[in-house]
Structure formats: structure tokens, C-alpha cells
Amino acid sequence: MNFKKILLSEKDIPKKWYNLAADLPKALHPPLGPDGEPIKPEMLSKVFPMNLIEQEVSSKRWIDIPQEILEILYRWRPTPLRRATYLEEYLKTPARIYYKDESVSPAGSHKPNTAVAQAWYNKQFGIKKLTTETGAGQWGSALAFACSLLGLECKVYMVRISFEQKPLRKIMMQVWGAKCIASPSKETNSGREILKKMPDTPGSLGIAISEAVEEAVSDASGETRYSLGSVLNHVLLHQTIIGLEAKLQLKLAGEKKPDIVVGCVGGGSNFAGIAFPFVSDKINGEKIQIIPTEPTACPTMTRGEFLYDFGDASGLTPLLAMFTLGHNFIPAPIHAGGLRYHGLAPLVSAAIVQGLLEPRAYDQIKCYESALLWAKTEGAICAPETSHAIACVIDEAIKAKQEHKEKVILFNYSGHGLMDLTGYEKFLLGKLTDYSLPDDDLQRCLESLRGLPKPKK
Amino acid sequence: MNFKKILLSEKDIPKKWYNLAADLPKALHPPLGPDGEPIKPEMLSKVFPMNLIEQEVSSKRWIDIPQEILEILYRWRPTPLRRATYLEEYLKTPARIYYKDESVSPAGSHKPNTAVAQAWYNKQFGIKKLTTETGAGQWGSALAFACSLLGLECKVYMVRISFEQKPLRKIMMQVWGAKCIASPSKETNSGREILKKMPDTPGSLGIAISEAVEEAVSDASGETRYSLGSVLNHVLLHQTIIGLEAKLQLKLAGEKKPDIVVGCVGGGSNFAGIAFPFVSDKINGEKIQIIPTEPTACPTMTRGEFLYDFGDASGLTPLLAMFTLGHNFIPAPIHAGGLRYHGLAPLVSAAIVQGLLEPRAYDQIKCYESALLWAKTEGAICAPETSHAIACVIDEAIKAKQEHKEKVILFNYSGHGLMDLTGYEKFLLGKLTDYSLPDDDLQRCLESLRGLPKPKK
């Protein structure tokens, strides 16, 4: 019998997170401070609690997951690994397509994996309130959820375009007791500055990060910290439970290894979650094609440059060695709000530079076509972000058919699209725009990068 | 180790549905035709395909589930049985609370269990198009989903108040290729008649049923049938897979039997799904308290009468022996749109009359308070309908604490509330009304019932 779902029992949940930093052939470039020198961990202590900063700079391969965090994750983990048999049949492909279903979390995406961990470590450290940014709202609602369970206050700066496109996400955060406001806002210096220059800006993750960081570091009580939903090492670390579970589940399904692993990329956390345990295998000699996918409207990996840049718009964060379109880049208002980020996790960036990954970009229209085909075959409505992975999976399944190869394809079904239906409506009405970044605009972006430090080879 | 989730493998899925009609101590009262005589199955053949009519009138205890239907159900079934440990801790109750999580289906509720079965049987019978009504939109989206998977056309009449409150449900149906319009509409005689009398009516399930039945029976090609999301015997039958799975899962959790079973009731299908396999045990001597819950705004079970009444507003359906508030009853616009039905499944009605169930009514405010507590403890956001079960479960868990009794409570978590967040927003803003049906209005309802035939004792 071929099972449609491969389930794990709670007792089989991975007990450690996997840290790719321990295994990369070449060491990560350290973050730099305002003086251009590598920053010391203490310098981040107003932004993050020390226990998370220790994880951020750790080079240990395996890091224990505290039992109390596992107890919270059991609400929805281990998540199912599902086989997309109906899509396979529709495509008449010999490929076997598996997807890790992270949409089953109460917040509807992979984000709670790190939200719960971050809220827990902050609470351990005596923190009472977390601030954050959110794009599509998946991260904001995940942190609201985690803070609600752990009894922390939560304040979310939501990118204005998403705040307007997705009002339900705000209510979701409120149900979990969080405060959610549109960014740029008048509540911070960063927000006010930007509103002065661009009163009609749709906002960006970079701007929202500036606001959330500013609020955290300027709280005189010292009881507020900032929480980031992607990009940083410790965030990606917490997501590796996805790939570690998937590895156990593929074995249960009788598969030796995946031939292809796919994940969509905004800051990089859901991709890292599914992919890093397999990047490790690739470093150790396994033949695996690992594909991070991004929107053509925000082509950080495929058309950006690998430089030291700020994580936010106002330059409040350390300089990170990453692929970037420039910290002032404001992406077009595509519906995949979670993929509208100018930069990219340093760990994912390093894996690209070191030849371990093969990034691709997909345009919004093709992604919605893929999402519709998914709904009509597999039955579920995916997040617009997730459709960027599905588009690639469909391409690869068709290629496997042309090559008559029984490939095993694994991807991360990072979230459902039930809060994102207005994008589907526009697509069905033929009102969606492609929004690929035009060459001229790209050139202007790249010009703005001159002067940023280059990481050493 | 106490597990938070009790999972079943696909091979352990029940292979038969359970038919309570076979076990009720007293026989069901037959539906009556316009002449007051029991209708013959053939008389329904313009409304439903004969294979489903056979199920409707069957008195067989067990009915095989076709393998092709199981293959489709595997997309999300078996569903998890979860333990509400965090709610238990919060309430400091000795009760053990289990819930069957039907929210994991692609349409977000229990409704696809019968939608898939009905679409499949219709397709087998050569039908090309299904029409239906929907209240909150859970049923309409479930049938759209099923028709999409099976390649049938689908047209949904959605109760106007819900159509306006829940625009996203419409998009969901469109993603699955269905046509969804507000009811009453100008597309049918029934709709036009009602719009003439009450142009501003919020609509009702009864009216929407009239429209959908009218469209089905008036299609000259004979290739259209009507599909109902609740009330009828075959619909309840298809839902019993819920309770049958739950029974296996409770055993796996080490529980001999539940002491209390709870489900919310609109037409009665999610309640029947979880409860009927346990009603069977109760008939066979087990001590189980079985509680169907309804809104005080539409108190069919607790304040209605047991009579022969029509299932729809215009009197197109046969007369059914059921609890009813009268087929012209228009409930207040509570957010639990799926519970706004004037009547009640004949099988559930009979079980009440025969003393097997203990119905209760809850008001909207208490239900939202329960839903908020649920979100803050268990982490998930429930449907407004489901909150009517949770309110009762909380009452019973508190009672168990007062009585120092280790009761086992089981309920059906019939759906998630991600498409229903505007109701939560109003509650959080303090803008929700209680809407309990006033005595005067009830008296007027009951007056309107004079003249309807009484089922024999």
C-alpha cells in the first residue's frame, strides 16, 4: 500500500536542531559593526537575549531542543510528510513528489517553529515583551501565537501593503492578544523619517524591521527584545526540525534520499528548514539538487550581489554577508508578501557562494497557475509564497518525465493560503501583474550597493 | 508518555459507515409527500441520484465505503484525535478532554466527508452538475472542493448574510471552480418570490435550499442533482467515519469509553458524525452522556417542537419528522452561520425523542469567550460553530472538577475559524450581541407550526 501521508509519533520527534554553520566547507563571514570590525556578541544584547545570541554565534553541529519547547511543538508536530500522488498522476510523471506539510500549525505556516523557541528563550532570560516585523503576516501571527501561549506581550509592525491586503491577519494576531500596526508608522523615528520622504510607500520588511528594533532597544526598562522571523542563524536553526523530520519520514516511505529538494525563499528560513539537513548530506558526498526559489519581482539570489549589507532599511542592524538588492530596495506589491525581502540569510547566501544550491526565480503569474493546479489536484489552497516552490516542483516533475527518470522530489509546503485569497481572486479575474524586476530598476539597485564592503573570498 | 495527538494510519481507516437507523429502539417516522402519505424513493429521483436515495432509506447497520472514496479521503483522513491538555491545565480539571480535529481537511471542516461521497455517487450515476445551499460557507466550499476533484460542475446558493460577512468563502469556492451567488437570488422562482416580500432579508438556509432544489429539478437535461450538506440520513451516515475513528483512537489512548460526547448542531451532521457510534453503545447499555449544542438564537432542539415540517422555506422538500422552529423562521445574524437552521436531522430528532440525547443551548457571547480561551490555551482558532461545543465542554470540565471526577470528555472540533475572523474582531471590540430568541418571537414561531402534521408516538 502506498500511503498518502507518512506520520511520525511524538516520541520520534527530533530532539536536536542541526546547525549548518558547523559543516560548511568555508567558514561564515562574521557580521560587522558600524566600525567595520566583526561585532562582539555583547553588542547585540540590547536587541536579543544572550541565550539566543549564543545560538546565533554557535558552531556546534547539534543543539539540544529543550523539552519544554518540544511540549509546545507537540500541538502540531511532527507534521505530516505527504505524497502528491494526484499531481503526479495529472502530470503523468515518473517522479515521486513528497511535501512536508507545515500548514498544519495553528498559525498556518512553518513560522511557529522558531516563534515558540524564541519566545521561550526570551522568557527564560526574563524578557516580558517582544517586538517584531511581519510581511504577509505569517511571522507576526506566529509570534503572537507563541507569546500568547507563553504569556509575553507582543507588538507587530506589519508591512503596510500586506496590512491592507490581509486585514484578517491582524485580527488573528489580536485573537492571540498581540498589538499589530501598519509600517511605516508614526510610532518610531525610523517610521516617521520614511513617511516624511515617501508618504505613500507600500512599506517593506526592511522598514518594518527598523521600527521593531528601534522600539526594542529604546525601552528603558530593559525588558523588551526584538524577535526576527528569518535571516539569522538561530532562526534557521529552529526550522531545521522540518528537514530532520522529513528525513525520517522519507526513510519510512522507503526512499533512500531525495534527488531534488525545493523551498521558496524570502529571508530563507523555511527553505533552510527543509534543506539544511540535506545540504549536510550533499557536503558529505550525496548527489542532491537543492533549489531555493524566489519571485522575479525580488530576485535577491538570482540577480542580487553578495556583499555586506544591512538587514533593515535604516541601517540599525549589523552588516551581514549576504545576497542583497540593497537595503533601500522596495519590491513591487506581489501577493507573496513573505518573499519581499531585499536580503538573504547569511547561511543560505554562503551555501550559494559555496556552490551547494541552485537558485531560481519564478514570476507571480506562473506561480498562481501552479497554485490553481495544486488546488485542483491535491485539493489544498497554498500560500502565495509556497506557490513559488510548487512552480519549480512542477517544472522538475515534467523534466523527470521527459528524461524518463524516477526522481524523488521533496519540497516544503510552507503554509496555506486561506488568509491570502484576495490574490487568488485577482488572478481568477485576470487582474494580476507579472512584476518581474525591470533591468533599469535592477541597475539602479545595484548602483546603490557601491560602497558596501565586500566579503573576503 | 501522554501523547497530545493520537494518530491512525491510513490502513486503519474505517471501511464501513454506521447507520443509526438500524439500531434506534423505535423506528424512524418516514418522510411524507404532499398528499400526507409516506413518499416512495422514486419520488426523490429528480432531486437525488438513486444510489444515494437507497442509502437514505436503508436500514442496514453497516454500509461499505467504496475504495475510491477512501482514496480521496486519505488526503486528510484519518484525522488526529487530540488531547486538550493545556485547556485541562488551565481549568485545573481532573477531566481528560479529547477532540477529533476535523479542521484539517482542505476545506477546513468535517463537511468534505460527505461532499466527497455525494459527488462520487452522483458521478457514478452519470450526473454532471450539483447544486447546493450553504450557510457559513463551510458546506459550499466542501462541495466545490469535492466537485473539483471529481470533475463535476458546482453551483452554490450562499445565505446572503454569510455571503456578505464571509467574502473569502466565495473565493475559496471559485478557486475550486464553483459558481457561488447570494441567496435569495433572482435566478429562481423561490428567490424572486422572497425578494419581492422581503428585499432586505439576510436570507436563511431554508430559502437557499429552495433555490438549489428548484435549479436541480428544473434542469431539463436530467444531468443536474441537488446535494445537501446535513439533515438527511445519508449525509449523517457519511459523517460517522468521524466517531468510528475516534472510538479506535480513544482505545489507543487507553480510554475504555467517553463519559461525555459533545457536538454542535445546525442540521446535525457533525454532531451525528462524532456521536452516533457512541449512541449505539448507549443503546447497548453503556453509560454515556451525549450532548448536542445549539445557539440560543436558533433553539431548535431546546425550544422547538417535534413535528412534520418542510426542510426548506418554500415547501419543495418532503415533510420530515423533526424538531423545528418552522420553515419560515429566519434566525438572527449570529456569526455561527452553519447553526442557523430552523429544523434538525430526523435521525438526531428521533434520538432526542427517544431519550438518548441531552440538548443544550449557548449564547453567542459565551461561545466567543470560550473560543478565546481555546485560542489562548490550545493555540488554535476555532469556527464560531465549533465554539458552541467548546462552551459546553468547558462547563462539563468545570463540573467534573467540582465533583472530583476523572471524566473522559470527547467532542468534535468541526472546523477552524480562519475564514470567520470578522466575528472575532467584533467580539474583541465589544460589538457583539447576544441574540437569544425572545419569548414573543418564539411564540410567534410556534403559532406558525399549528396545522403541521404530528408524528405518531
PDB file of C-alpha atoms in Angstrom, chain A residues 149-265:
ATOM      1  CA  LEU A 149       0.991  30.569  24.922  1.00  0.00           C
ATOM      2  CA  LEU A 150       3.972  31.761  26.959  1.00  0.00           C
ATOM      3  CA  GLY A 151       2.387  34.869  28.472  1.00  0.00           C
ATOM      4  CA  LEU A 152       4.583  37.529  26.791  1.00  0.00           C
ATOM      5  CA  GLU A 153       3.440  40.884  25.419  1.00  0.00           C
ATOM      6  CA  CYS A 154       3.796  41.163  21.620  1.00  0.00           C
ATOM      7  CA  LYS A 155       3.910  44.142  19.222  1.00  0.00           C
ATOM      8  CA  VAL A 156       3.974  43.607  15.464  1.00  0.00           C
ATOM      9  CA  TYR A 157       4.901  46.118  12.739  1.00  0.00           C
ATOM     10  CA  MET A 158       3.204  44.850   9.591  1.00  0.00           C
ATOM     11  CA  VAL A 159       4.350  45.979   6.110  1.00  0.00           C
ATOM     12  CA  ARG A 160       1.617  48.368   5.013  1.00  0.00           C
ATOM     13  CA  ILE A 161       0.809  46.718   1.666  1.00  0.00           C
ATOM     14  CA  SER A 162       0.156  43.421   3.464  1.00  0.00           C
ATOM     15  CA  PHE A 163      -1.664  45.141   6.323  1.00  0.00           C
ATOM     16  CA  GLU A 164      -4.099  46.439   3.725  1.00  0.00           C
ATOM     17  CA  GLN A 165      -4.231  43.306   1.556  1.00  0.00           C
ATOM     18  CA  LYS A 166      -4.613  40.937   4.511  1.00  0.00           C
ATOM     19  CA  PRO A 167      -6.733  42.518   7.267  1.00  0.00           C
ATOM     20  CA  LEU A 168      -7.596  39.084   8.670  1.00  0.00           C
ATOM     21  CA  ARG A 169      -4.006  38.507   9.717  1.00  0.00           C
ATOM     22  CA  LYS A 170      -4.299  41.486  12.050  1.00  0.00           C
ATOM     23  CA  ILE A 171      -7.411  40.000  13.692  1.00  0.00           C
ATOM     24  CA  MET A 172      -5.608  36.688  14.085  1.00  0.00           C
ATOM     25  CA  MET A 173      -2.804  38.466  15.979  1.00  0.00           C
ATOM     26  CA  GLN A 174      -5.396  40.248  18.119  1.00  0.00           C
ATOM     27  CA  VAL A 175      -7.141  36.973  18.975  1.00  0.00           C
ATOM     28  CA  TRP A 176      -3.782  35.883  20.369  1.00  0.00           C
ATOM     29  CA  GLY A 177      -3.526  39.141  22.291  1.00  0.00           C
ATOM     30  CA  ALA A 178      -0.893  40.970  20.200  1.00  0.00           C
ATOM     31  CA  LYS A 179      -0.884  44.580  19.003  1.00  0.00           C
ATOM     32  CA  CYS A 180      -0.457  44.938  15.238  1.00  0.00           C
ATOM     33  CA  ILE A 181       0.101  48.234  13.387  1.00  0.00           C
ATOM     34  CA  ALA A 182       0.911  49.201   9.794  1.00  0.00           C
ATOM     35  CA  SER A 183       4.541  50.050   8.961  1.00  0.00           C
ATOM     36  CA  PRO A 184       5.902  52.636   8.331  1.00  0.00           C
ATOM     37  CA  SER A 185       4.144  54.047  11.404  1.00  0.00           C
ATOM     38  CA  LYS A 186       4.344  57.281  13.331  1.00  0.00           C
ATOM     39  CA  GLU A 187       5.387  55.392  16.477  1.00  0.00           C
ATOM     40  CA  THR A 188       9.136  55.317  15.742  1.00  0.00           C
ATOM     41  CA  ASN A 189      11.798  57.689  14.430  1.00  0.00           C
ATOM     42  CA  SER A 190      12.533  55.283  11.573  1.00  0.00           C
ATOM     43  CA  GLY A 191       8.883  55.193  10.574  1.00  0.00           C
ATOM     44  CA  ARG A 192       8.421  58.964  10.779  1.00  0.00           C
ATOM     45  CA  GLU A 193      11.546  59.603   8.687  1.00  0.00           C
ATOM     46  CA  ILE A 194      10.367  57.324   5.924  1.00  0.00           C
ATOM     47  CA  LEU A 195       6.808  58.667   5.945  1.00  0.00           C
ATOM     48  CA  LYS A 196       8.243  62.165   5.551  1.00  0.00           C
ATOM     49  CA  LYS A 197      10.142  61.105   2.413  1.00  0.00           C
ATOM     50  CA  MET A 198       7.601  58.623   0.991  1.00  0.00           C
ATOM     51  CA  PRO A 199       4.127  59.112   2.469  1.00  0.00           C
ATOM     52  CA  ASP A 200       2.587  56.598   0.055  1.00  0.00           C
ATOM     53  CA  THR A 201       5.176  53.830   0.347  1.00  0.00           C
ATOM     54  CA  PRO A 202       3.753  50.272   0.441  1.00  0.00           C
ATOM     55  CA  GLY A 203       6.385  49.640   3.103  1.00  0.00           C
ATOM     56  CA  SER A 204       8.990  46.881   3.172  1.00  0.00           C
ATOM     57  CA  LEU A 205      10.308  44.283   5.557  1.00  0.00           C
ATOM     58  CA  GLY A 206      13.469  46.381   5.866  1.00  0.00           C
ATOM     59  CA  ILE A 207      11.493  49.380   7.133  1.00  0.00           C
ATOM     60  CA  ALA A 208       9.371  47.312   9.499  1.00  0.00           C
ATOM     61  CA  ILE A 209      12.499  45.721  10.963  1.00  0.00           C
ATOM     62  CA  SER A 210      13.935  49.183  11.648  1.00  0.00           C
ATOM     63  CA  GLU A 211      10.808  50.136  13.559  1.00  0.00           C
ATOM     64  CA  ALA A 212      10.631  46.956  15.632  1.00  0.00           C
ATOM     65  CA  VAL A 213      14.345  47.060  16.507  1.00  0.00           C
ATOM     66  CA  GLU A 214      14.088  50.728  17.452  1.00  0.00           C
ATOM     67  CA  GLU A 215      11.192  50.076  19.812  1.00  0.00           C
ATOM     68  CA  ALA A 216      13.005  47.170  21.469  1.00  0.00           C
ATOM     69  CA  VAL A 217      16.343  48.901  22.064  1.00  0.00           C
ATOM     70  CA  SER A 218      14.766  52.124  23.262  1.00  0.00           C
ATOM     71  CA  ASP A 219      12.733  50.526  26.041  1.00  0.00           C
ATOM     72  CA  ALA A 220      14.448  51.852  29.182  1.00  0.00           C
ATOM     73  CA  SER A 221      13.144  49.009  31.381  1.00  0.00           C
ATOM     74  CA  GLY A 222      15.392  46.546  29.543  1.00  0.00           C
ATOM     75  CA  GLU A 223      12.519  44.042  29.451  1.00  0.00           C
ATOM     76  CA  THR A 224      11.792  44.299  25.709  1.00  0.00           C
ATOM     77  CA  ARG A 225      13.670  42.488  22.967  1.00  0.00           C
ATOM     78  CA  TYR A 226      13.293  42.147  19.242  1.00  0.00           C
ATOM     79  CA  SER A 227      12.429  38.896  17.501  1.00  0.00           C
ATOM     80  CA  LEU A 228      13.223  38.164  13.858  1.00  0.00           C
ATOM     81  CA  GLY A 229      11.264  35.640  11.793  1.00  0.00           C
ATOM     82  CA  SER A 230      14.021  34.698   9.336  1.00  0.00           C
ATOM     83  CA  VAL A 231      17.566  35.540   8.088  1.00  0.00           C
ATOM     84  CA  LEU A 232      19.587  34.938  11.279  1.00  0.00           C
ATOM     85  CA  ASN A 233      21.420  31.716  12.115  1.00  0.00           C
ATOM     86  CA  HIS A 234      19.390  30.875  15.214  1.00  0.00           C
ATOM     87  CA  VAL A 235      16.107  31.339  13.342  1.00  0.00           C
ATOM     88  CA  LEU A 236      17.174  28.974  10.589  1.00  0.00           C
ATOM     89  CA  LEU A 237      18.460  26.568  13.239  1.00  0.00           C
ATOM     90  CA  HIS A 238      14.990  26.284  14.812  1.00  0.00           C
ATOM     91  CA  GLN A 239      13.475  25.452  11.432  1.00  0.00           C
ATOM     92  CA  THR A 240      15.781  22.505  10.756  1.00  0.00           C
ATOM     93  CA  ILE A 241      13.347  20.293  12.666  1.00  0.00           C
ATOM     94  CA  ILE A 242      11.355  20.296   9.387  1.00  0.00           C
ATOM     95  CA  GLY A 243      14.085  18.672   7.318  1.00  0.00           C
ATOM     96  CA  LEU A 244      15.131  16.340  10.127  1.00  0.00           C
ATOM     97  CA  GLU A 245      11.571  15.016  10.412  1.00  0.00           C
ATOM     98  CA  ALA A 246      11.321  14.775   6.619  1.00  0.00           C
ATOM     99  CA  LYS A 247      14.463  12.669   6.520  1.00  0.00           C
ATOM    100  CA  LEU A 248      12.978  10.143   8.959  1.00  0.00           C
ATOM    101  CA  GLN A 249       9.716  10.147   7.032  1.00  0.00           C
ATOM    102  CA  LEU A 250      11.317   9.616   3.622  1.00  0.00           C
ATOM    103  CA  LYS A 251      13.016   6.543   5.078  1.00  0.00           C
ATOM    104  CA  LEU A 252       9.628   5.295   6.344  1.00  0.00           C
ATOM    105  CA  ALA A 253       8.283   5.807   2.823  1.00  0.00           C
ATOM    106  CA  GLY A 254      11.074   3.574   1.540  1.00  0.00           C
ATOM    107  CA  GLU A 255      13.073   6.315  -0.161  1.00  0.00           C
ATOM    108  CA  LYS A 256      16.848   6.284   0.274  1.00  0.00           C
ATOM    109  CA  LYS A 257      17.222  10.006  -0.366  1.00  0.00           C
ATOM    110  CA  PRO A 258      15.617  12.837  -2.305  1.00  0.00           C
ATOM    111  CA  ASP A 259      17.087  13.686  -5.694  1.00  0.00           C
ATOM    112  CA  ILE A 260      15.740  17.216  -5.560  1.00  0.00           C
ATOM    113  CA  VAL A 261      14.851  19.453  -2.585  1.00  0.00           C
ATOM    114  CA  VAL A 262      12.900  22.679  -3.138  1.00  0.00           C
ATOM    115  CA  GLY A 263      11.874  25.544  -0.885  1.00  0.00           C
ATOM    116  CA  CYS A 264      10.751  29.115  -1.510  1.00  0.00           C
ATOM    117  CA  VAL A 265      12.934  31.914  -0.179  1.00  0.00           C
TER     118      VAL A 265
END
